[in-house]
Every structure is written in structure tokens, then in C-alpha cells.
């Protein structure tokens, strides 16, 4: 039972263009969402998060959009840079388990930004 | 400041052996988590510590897996009678508290069971 899904295993974009990574979830109890970036042989690095009381959060080149009715979130990177090439994971947590901090991750999307 | 550190970075063992994986969280972080990541998948939750106690061990796959955090800082994940299916990257993460949901990950330990 995959509660968090990233249906695109890979994405390739040109440097300077926008990258859009998508994530869907099934558990309506999820109320906090995070994006992580992972380079090979390194641990995931926290990028940006959003609470379910918001529909948008922006941090520099990174913006996360949340559509609760569709149970969908997306990460926009603009402009994309070659250094953004990595695996991106979407993660979610629920209030009922927030005191445990358990994160549920998607399978990841590999982003390649071409110079 | 130093991030989360994990040792060893790689561990190769034989089926049936016992292994210990160590995690040193960010100083001051009271919450510590272990995850396991298999190839092509996202990290899967194993266990969560708040201070010294395991507040949630619902992700441990079976009783061959055990983790401790005796002094509320360093944690050790212990796997008995290893099986080939235990081969994965074991990730440790910490956060300021269990209510702060941003978790900061270490580089992981790649475990290979032959």
C-alpha cells in the first residue's frame, strides 16, 4: 500500500527552464509534506516543506504547491541548474503520528538538468 | 556545526552474522529516527527515539532488528542473524524534537549481506 506516490521515475529538463516534480498521496490524515534531494552516496537533504493549512510555500528557486482536494503536491524549481540534478523524494506525515515524526516517502524522481 | 554521522559507511557481512550500525545525531536533537532504503525505493521508517526511549518501533520488520539509544544521543541499530534481504542502505535522521517535522539525514550505512 503505497501512501505516497511519485509516478514519474525520471525527468529531464534544460538548464534555465522550469522543473516540475509531482507527488500524490492517498492518506487524508497527512497534514505536513516535505521534499528532499538526494545525491549518490549521500543522505537525503531537506529542501522545503508545507503544512496542509497552506497551498504554497516558496524558498528561493524552490516552490511547493499543495492541492488538498486532489491529494497532490508539486515542487517547482526555476530556473533549473545542472547542480539540481539528483533524486527528489516527496515525504508526508500525519498529526496522529507527528509525535513520532514518522515520514512516509515516495519512490523518488531522478531529475537531470542538461547544460 | 556537524551533521548526522553514521558508521561504518559500508558493511559487508555473511548471512547469519550479527551487525551493529551506529548513528551520531546533530547535537541538541532529541529525536532520532532510523530508516531503510532499498534500491529504487524511498526510505522506509524503522524506529523513532525521543530521548532514550523508543517511542515508535512499528517499522522494525521482525525481532531480529533492535535499536538502542542509552544516553539519548548516539544510537545503535542491531541486526541479528542477518539475511540477504536485509541488504540496503540504513539511514539515520535527527530533528530538534518529535514535533519539528524536518528531519536531517546522515549519509547512511550500506549493508551487504552475502
Coordinates of C-alpha atoms in Angstrom, one line a residue, chain A:
Chain A
X1 CA 0.0 0.0 0.0
X2 CA 1.9 3.0 -1.3
X3 CA 0.5 6.0 0.5
X4 CA 2.9 8.5 -1.2
X5 CA 3.5 8.1 -4.9
X6 CA 5.8 9.7 -7.3
X7 CA 4.7 8.3 -10.7
X8 CA 7.5 9.7 -12.8
X9 CA 10.7 7.8 -12.2
X10 CA 12.7 10.4 -14.1
X11 CA 12.6 13.9 -15.6
X12 CA 15.0 15.7 -17.9
X13 CA 15.0 19.5 -18.4
X14 CA 17.2 22.1 -20.0
X15 CA 19.2 24.4 -17.8
X16 CA 17.3 27.6 -17.1
X17 CA 13.9 26.1 -17.6
X18 CA 11.4 25.1 -15.0
X19 CA 11.4 21.6 -13.4
X20 CA 8.1 20.3 -12.0
X21 CA 8.2 17.2 -9.9
X22 CA 4.9 15.7 -8.8
X23 CA 3.7 13.7 -5.9
X24 CA 0.3 12.1 -5.0
X25 CA -0.9 10.8 -1.7
X26 CA -3.8 8.7 -0.5
X27 CA -3.9 9.2 3.2
X28 CA -6.2 12.2 4.1
X29 CA -4.6 12.3 7.5
X30 CA -1.4 13.6 6.1
X31 CA -1.0 17.3 7.1
X32 CA 2.6 18.0 6.5
X33 CA 4.7 17.5 3.4
X34 CA 8.4 17.7 2.7
X35 CA 10.7 17.5 -0.3
X36 CA 14.2 16.0 0.0
X37 CA 17.0 15.9 -2.5
X38 CA 19.5 13.1 -2.6
X39 CA 22.9 12.9 -4.4
X40 CA 24.5 9.5 -4.9
X41 CA 26.3 8.1 -1.8
X42 CA 24.8 10.9 0.4
X43 CA 21.8 11.0 2.7
X44 CA 18.6 12.9 1.7
X45 CA 18.9 16.7 2.2
X46 CA 15.8 18.6 3.3
X47 CA 14.7 21.2 0.7
X48 CA 11.3 22.6 1.6
X49 CA 8.1 21.8 3.4
X50 CA 4.5 22.8 3.5
X51 CA 1.7 22.5 6.1
X52 CA -1.7 21.5 4.9
X53 CA -3.1 24.8 6.0
X54 CA -1.2 26.4 3.2
X55 CA -1.3 25.9 -0.6
X56 CA 2.0 27.3 -1.4
X57 CA 5.4 27.8 0.1
X58 CA 8.4 29.4 -1.6
X59 CA 12.1 29.4 -0.8
X60 CA 14.3 30.9 -3.4
X61 CA 14.2 28.9 -6.6
X62 CA 12.0 26.2 -4.9
X63 CA 8.2 26.4 -4.6
X64 CA 6.0 23.7 -3.3
X65 CA 2.3 23.7 -4.2
X66 CA -0.3 21.7 -2.3
X67 CA -3.7 20.8 -3.7
X68 CA -5.5 19.0 -0.8
X69 CA -8.7 18.2 -2.7
X70 CA -6.7 16.4 -5.3
X71 CA -4.2 15.0 -2.7
X72 CA -1.4 16.3 -4.9
X73 CA 1.7 18.3 -4.4
X74 CA 4.4 19.5 -6.7
X75 CA 7.8 21.0 -6.5
X76 CA 8.8 23.7 -8.9
X77 CA 12.4 24.6 -9.5
X78 CA 13.0 27.7 -11.5
X79 CA 15.4 28.3 -13.1
X80 CA 16.8 24.8 -13.1
X81 CA 20.6 24.4 -12.7
X82 CA 22.9 21.4 -13.5
X83 CA 23.6 21.2 -9.8
X84 CA 20.0 20.4 -9.2
X85 CA 20.4 17.0 -10.9
X86 CA 19.6 14.5 -8.2
X87 CA 16.9 12.2 -6.9
X88 CA 14.0 14.1 -5.3
X89 CA 11.8 12.5 -2.7
X90 CA 8.4 13.6 -1.5
X91 CA 7.5 12.7 2.1
X92 CA 4.4 13.1 4.3
X93 CA 3.5 12.9 7.9
X94 CA 0.2 12.9 9.8
X95 CA -0.8 14.7 13.0
X96 CA -1.8 11.5 14.7
X97 CA 1.8 10.3 14.3
X98 CA 3.5 13.7 14.5
X99 CA 4.7 12.9 18.0
X100 CA 6.6 10.0 16.5
X101 CA 7.9 12.0 13.5
X102 CA 7.4 9.1 11.1
X103 CA 7.8 10.2 7.5
X104 CA 6.3 8.3 4.6
X105 CA 8.3 8.6 1.4
X106 CA 7.6 8.3 -2.3
X107 CA 9.8 6.3 -4.6
X108 CA 11.7 9.3 -5.8
X109 CA 12.1 11.1 -9.2
X110 CA 15.5 11.4 -10.8
X111 CA 15.9 14.9 -12.2
X112 CA 18.5 15.6 -14.8
X113 CA 19.2 19.2 -15.8
X114 CA 21.1 19.4 -19.0
X115 CA 23.5 22.3 -19.6

